[in-house]
């Protein structure tokens, strides 16, 4: 008789409520898949890193998984907004524009998100552009979650900068992977295909636009 599969780990109702209350675009079911991946990766005893913080919605889940594992969650963002969040674009939110400089600044909202969730001490916020931060990062990571800019330049830059740091057995998670161009931009999908074609990563799970891959070989 085959045993039933173990249920995926889930955040507490309080953490899930903080996730849902935060500004952002990730739906709950994808967030739960991310949380399960972060919980698994946390067992490696290495930091969990995301590229693309915005206002901290997904950071809440990574931080809670990191807290449970006794590791740190790292989040990389320049906090000036990605292409589709600029004025005149679909995902622009005028409430996160700094009135003094006239540019987006999601950092204060992100800090409030973590404070409300009680998770500030478990997160290291790396404020800067992803390739610049990656260039000075040297350590291995248990998980890399790519959810930054959606142009080919930015998506490939995030992959090339951070995927090399995914430890053996660690997880690479890519968001907004849309095989059908009618559903969304194709840059994350092309990065996902690139990761699979490299032979370094093997697919673990698919939850709508969220892909979880495991490092099973060298390189990127």
PDB file of N, CA and C in Angstrom, residues 20-70:
ATOM      1  N   UNK A  20      -1.319  38.540   2.183  1.00  0.00           N
ATOM      2  CA  UNK A  20      -2.470  39.000   1.411  1.00  0.00           C
ATOM      3  C   UNK A  20      -2.703  40.496   1.565  1.00  0.00           C
ATOM      4  N   UNK A  21      -2.332  41.056   2.713  1.00  0.00           N
ATOM      5  CA  UNK A  21      -2.546  42.489   2.957  1.00  0.00           C
ATOM      6  C   UNK A  21      -1.506  43.362   2.272  1.00  0.00           C
ATOM      7  N   UNK A  22      -0.370  42.784   1.900  1.00  0.00           N
ATOM      8  CA  UNK A  22       0.721  43.563   1.312  1.00  0.00           C
ATOM      9  C   UNK A  22       0.427  43.900  -0.145  1.00  0.00           C
ATOM     10  N   UNK A  23       0.926  45.057  -0.583  1.00  0.00           N
ATOM     11  CA  UNK A  23       0.852  45.405  -1.999  1.00  0.00           C
ATOM     12  C   UNK A  23       1.662  44.397  -2.804  1.00  0.00           C
ATOM     13  N   UNK A  24       1.152  44.030  -3.952  1.00  0.00           N
ATOM     14  CA  UNK A  24       1.883  43.103  -4.799  1.00  0.00           C
ATOM     15  C   UNK A  24       0.945  42.375  -5.734  1.00  0.00           C
ATOM     16  N   UNK A  25       1.503  41.438  -6.495  1.00  0.00           N
ATOM     17  CA  UNK A  25       0.767  40.833  -7.596  1.00  0.00           C
ATOM     18  C   UNK A  25       0.701  39.306  -7.530  1.00  0.00           C
ATOM     19  N   UNK A  26       1.399  38.694  -6.580  1.00  0.00           N
ATOM     20  CA  UNK A  26       1.420  37.234  -6.534  1.00  0.00           C
ATOM     21  C   UNK A  26       0.132  36.700  -5.913  1.00  0.00           C
ATOM     22  N   UNK A  27      -0.585  35.814  -6.613  1.00  0.00           N
ATOM     23  CA  UNK A  27      -1.791  35.216  -6.039  1.00  0.00           C
ATOM     24  C   UNK A  27      -1.438  34.215  -4.941  1.00  0.00           C
ATOM     25  N   UNK A  28      -2.416  33.910  -4.106  1.00  0.00           N
ATOM     26  CA  UNK A  28      -2.166  33.080  -2.930  1.00  0.00           C
ATOM     27  C   UNK A  28      -1.626  31.706  -3.302  1.00  0.00           C
ATOM     28  N   UNK A  29      -2.209  31.043  -4.315  1.00  0.00           N
ATOM     29  CA  UNK A  29      -1.769  29.680  -4.612  1.00  0.00           C
ATOM     30  C   UNK A  29      -0.322  29.632  -5.083  1.00  0.00           C
ATOM     31  N   UNK A  30       0.119  30.657  -5.800  1.00  0.00           N
ATOM     32  CA  UNK A  30       1.528  30.710  -6.178  1.00  0.00           C
ATOM     33  C   UNK A  30       2.391  31.023  -4.960  1.00  0.00           C
ATOM     34  N   UNK A  31       1.881  31.880  -4.072  1.00  0.00           N
ATOM     35  CA  UNK A  31       2.604  32.178  -2.842  1.00  0.00           C
ATOM     36  C   UNK A  31       2.810  30.937  -1.989  1.00  0.00           C
ATOM     37  N   UNK A  32       1.803  30.091  -1.915  1.00  0.00           N
ATOM     38  CA  UNK A  32       1.923  28.861  -1.138  1.00  0.00           C
ATOM     39  C   UNK A  32       2.959  27.923  -1.754  1.00  0.00           C
ATOM     40  N   UNK A  33       3.033  27.881  -3.081  1.00  0.00           N
ATOM     41  CA  UNK A  33       4.057  27.068  -3.750  1.00  0.00           C
ATOM     42  C   UNK A  33       5.453  27.621  -3.474  1.00  0.00           C
ATOM     43  N   UNK A  34       5.567  28.941  -3.478  1.00  0.00           N
ATOM     44  CA  UNK A  34       6.848  29.575  -3.144  1.00  0.00           C
ATOM     45  C   UNK A  34       7.236  29.248  -1.709  1.00  0.00           C
ATOM     46  N   UNK A  35       6.268  29.318  -0.797  1.00  0.00           N
ATOM     47  CA  UNK A  35       6.546  29.042   0.609  1.00  0.00           C
ATOM     48  C   UNK A  35       7.017  27.600   0.794  1.00  0.00           C
ATOM     49  N   UNK A  36       6.374  26.673   0.103  1.00  0.00           N
ATOM     50  CA  UNK A  36       6.784  25.268   0.196  1.00  0.00           C
ATOM     51  C   UNK A  36       8.212  25.088  -0.300  1.00  0.00           C
ATOM     52  N   UNK A  37       8.549  25.757  -1.402  1.00  0.00           N
ATOM     53  CA  UNK A  37       9.916  25.666  -1.931  1.00  0.00           C
ATOM     54  C   UNK A  37      10.918  26.280  -0.959  1.00  0.00           C
ATOM     55  N   UNK A  38      10.576  27.423  -0.376  1.00  0.00           N
ATOM     56  CA  UNK A  38      11.478  28.091   0.558  1.00  0.00           C
ATOM     57  C   UNK A  38      11.680  27.256   1.816  1.00  0.00           C
ATOM     58  N   UNK A  39      10.615  26.605   2.271  1.00  0.00           N
ATOM     59  CA  UNK A  39      10.727  25.747   3.447  1.00  0.00           C
ATOM     60  C   UNK A  39      11.660  24.573   3.166  1.00  0.00           C
ATOM     61  N   UNK A  40      11.508  23.964   1.990  1.00  0.00           N
ATOM     62  CA  UNK A  40      12.394  22.858   1.618  1.00  0.00           C
ATOM     63  C   UNK A  40      13.838  23.328   1.509  1.00  0.00           C
ATOM     64  N   UNK A  41      14.047  24.441   0.826  1.00  0.00           N
ATOM     65  CA  UNK A  41      15.403  24.953   0.618  1.00  0.00           C
ATOM     66  C   UNK A  41      16.045  25.377   1.930  1.00  0.00           C
ATOM     67  N   UNK A  42      15.242  25.842   2.877  1.00  0.00           N
ATOM     68  CA  UNK A  42      15.783  26.265   4.161  1.00  0.00           C
ATOM     69  C   UNK A  42      16.508  25.158   4.897  1.00  0.00           C
ATOM     70  N   UNK A  43      16.156  23.907   4.607  1.00  0.00           N
ATOM     71  CA  UNK A  43      16.806  22.767   5.261  1.00  0.00           C
ATOM     72  C   UNK A  43      18.285  22.664   4.901  1.00  0.00           C
ATOM     73  N   UNK A  44      18.716  23.334   3.834  1.00  0.00           N
ATOM     74  CA  UNK A  44      20.131  23.338   3.458  1.00  0.00           C
ATOM     75  C   UNK A  44      20.964  24.212   4.386  1.00  0.00           C
ATOM     76  N   UNK A  45      20.288  25.065   5.185  1.00  0.00           N
ATOM     77  CA  UNK A  45      21.010  25.924   6.112  1.00  0.00           C
ATOM     78  C   UNK A  45      21.682  27.108   5.458  1.00  0.00           C
ATOM     79  N   UNK A  46      21.209  27.491   4.285  1.00  0.00           N
ATOM     80  CA  UNK A  46      21.775  28.602   3.521  1.00  0.00           C
ATOM     81  C   UNK A  46      20.738  29.699   3.346  1.00  0.00           C
ATOM     82  N   UNK A  47      21.162  30.933   3.070  1.00  0.00           N
ATOM     83  CA  UNK A  47      20.194  32.022   2.877  1.00  0.00           C
ATOM     84  C   UNK A  47      19.268  31.766   1.691  1.00  0.00           C
ATOM     85  N   UNK A  48      18.097  32.389   1.764  1.00  0.00           N
ATOM     86  CA  UNK A  48      17.098  32.357   0.702  1.00  0.00           C
ATOM     87  C   UNK A  48      17.038  33.757   0.100  1.00  0.00           C
ATOM     88  N   UNK A  49      17.164  33.869  -1.229  1.00  0.00           N
ATOM     89  CA  UNK A  49      17.255  35.194  -1.852  1.00  0.00           C
ATOM     90  C   UNK A  49      16.201  35.369  -2.927  1.00  0.00           C
ATOM     91  N   UNK A  50      15.609  36.555  -2.944  1.00  0.00           N
ATOM     92  CA  UNK A  50      14.704  36.914  -4.031  1.00  0.00           C
ATOM     93  C   UNK A  50      15.224  38.147  -4.749  1.00  0.00           C
ATOM     94  N   UNK A  51      14.983  38.188  -6.052  1.00  0.00           N
ATOM     95  CA  UNK A  51      15.284  39.360  -6.873  1.00  0.00           C
ATOM     96  C   UNK A  51      13.948  39.968  -7.266  1.00  0.00           C
ATOM     97  N   UNK A  52      13.703  41.185  -6.814  1.00  0.00           N
ATOM     98  CA  UNK A  52      12.437  41.853  -7.077  1.00  0.00           C
ATOM     99  C   UNK A  52      11.583  41.900  -5.825  1.00  0.00           C
ATOM    100  N   UNK A  53      11.815  42.901  -5.002  1.00  0.00           N
ATOM    101  CA  UNK A  53      11.148  43.016  -3.706  1.00  0.00           C
ATOM    102  C   UNK A  53       9.781  43.666  -3.823  1.00  0.00           C
ATOM    103  N   UNK A  54       9.714  44.746  -4.601  1.00  0.00           N
ATOM    104  CA  UNK A  54       8.556  45.629  -4.688  1.00  0.00           C
ATOM    105  C   UNK A  54       8.155  46.067  -3.278  1.00  0.00           C
ATOM    106  N   UNK A  55       6.983  45.708  -2.804  1.00  0.00           N
ATOM    107  CA  UNK A  55       6.537  46.155  -1.478  1.00  0.00           C
ATOM    108  C   UNK A  55       6.581  45.045  -0.434  1.00  0.00           C
ATOM    109  N   UNK A  56       7.195  43.910  -0.766  1.00  0.00           N
ATOM    110  CA  UNK A  56       7.447  42.886   0.233  1.00  0.00           C
ATOM    111  C   UNK A  56       6.417  41.791   0.360  1.00  0.00           C
ATOM    112  N   UNK A  57       5.516  41.670  -0.606  1.00  0.00           N
ATOM    113  CA  UNK A  57       4.471  40.647  -0.503  1.00  0.00           C
ATOM    114  C   UNK A  57       5.083  39.236  -0.425  1.00  0.00           C
ATOM    115  N   UNK A  58       5.892  38.863  -1.395  1.00  0.00           N
ATOM    116  CA  UNK A  58       6.510  37.534  -1.358  1.00  0.00           C
ATOM    117  C   UNK A  58       7.597  37.448  -0.296  1.00  0.00           C
ATOM    118  N   UNK A  59       8.204  38.583   0.047  1.00  0.00           N
ATOM    119  CA  UNK A  59       9.244  38.580   1.082  1.00  0.00           C
ATOM    120  C   UNK A  59       8.700  38.062   2.399  1.00  0.00           C
ATOM    121  N   UNK A  60       7.440  38.364   2.695  1.00  0.00           N
ATOM    122  CA  UNK A  60       6.820  37.887   3.930  1.00  0.00           C
ATOM    123  C   UNK A  60       6.918  36.364   4.017  1.00  0.00           C
ATOM    124  N   UNK A  61       6.627  35.677   2.939  1.00  0.00           N
ATOM    125  CA  UNK A  61       6.656  34.220   2.941  1.00  0.00           C
ATOM    126  C   UNK A  61       8.082  33.696   3.039  1.00  0.00           C
ATOM    127  N   UNK A  62       9.005  34.291   2.293  1.00  0.00           N
ATOM    128  CA  UNK A  62      10.399  33.864   2.371  1.00  0.00           C
ATOM    129  C   UNK A  62      10.959  34.100   3.768  1.00  0.00           C
ATOM    130  N   UNK A  63      10.616  35.234   4.360  1.00  0.00           N
ATOM    131  CA  UNK A  63      11.124  35.562   5.694  1.00  0.00           C
ATOM    132  C   UNK A  63      10.605  34.591   6.741  1.00  0.00           C
ATOM    133  N   UNK A  64       9.358  34.205   6.628  1.00  0.00           N
ATOM    134  CA  UNK A  64       8.812  33.263   7.596  1.00  0.00           C
ATOM    135  C   UNK A  64       9.463  31.888   7.451  1.00  0.00           C
ATOM    136  N   UNK A  65       9.676  31.458   6.208  1.00  0.00           N
ATOM    137  CA  UNK A  65      10.380  30.189   5.985  1.00  0.00           C
ATOM    138  C   UNK A  65      11.809  30.272   6.504  1.00  0.00           C
ATOM    139  N   UNK A  66      12.456  31.410   6.290  1.00  0.00           N
ATOM    140  CA  UNK A  66      13.825  31.598   6.783  1.00  0.00           C
ATOM    141  C   UNK A  66      13.860  31.574   8.303  1.00  0.00           C
ATOM    142  N   UNK A  67      12.905  32.225   8.936  1.00  0.00           N
ATOM    143  CA  UNK A  67      12.826  32.227  10.399  1.00  0.00           C
ATOM    144  C   UNK A  67      12.705  30.798  10.930  1.00  0.00           C
ATOM    145  N   UNK A  68      11.859  30.015  10.313  1.00  0.00           N
ATOM    146  CA  UNK A  68      11.660  28.634  10.760  1.00  0.00           C
ATOM    147  C   UNK A  68      12.924  27.798  10.598  1.00  0.00           C
ATOM    148  N   UNK A  69      13.700  28.100   9.552  1.00  0.00           N
ATOM    149  CA  UNK A  69      14.909  27.324   9.266  1.00  0.00           C
ATOM    150  C   UNK A  69      16.147  27.856   9.980  1.00  0.00           C
ATOM    151  N   UNK A  70      16.032  29.032  10.588  1.00  0.00           N
ATOM    152  CA  UNK A  70      17.183  29.633  11.248  1.00  0.00           C
ATOM    153  C   UNK A  70      18.194  30.225  10.291  1.00  0.00           C
TER     154      UNK A  70
END
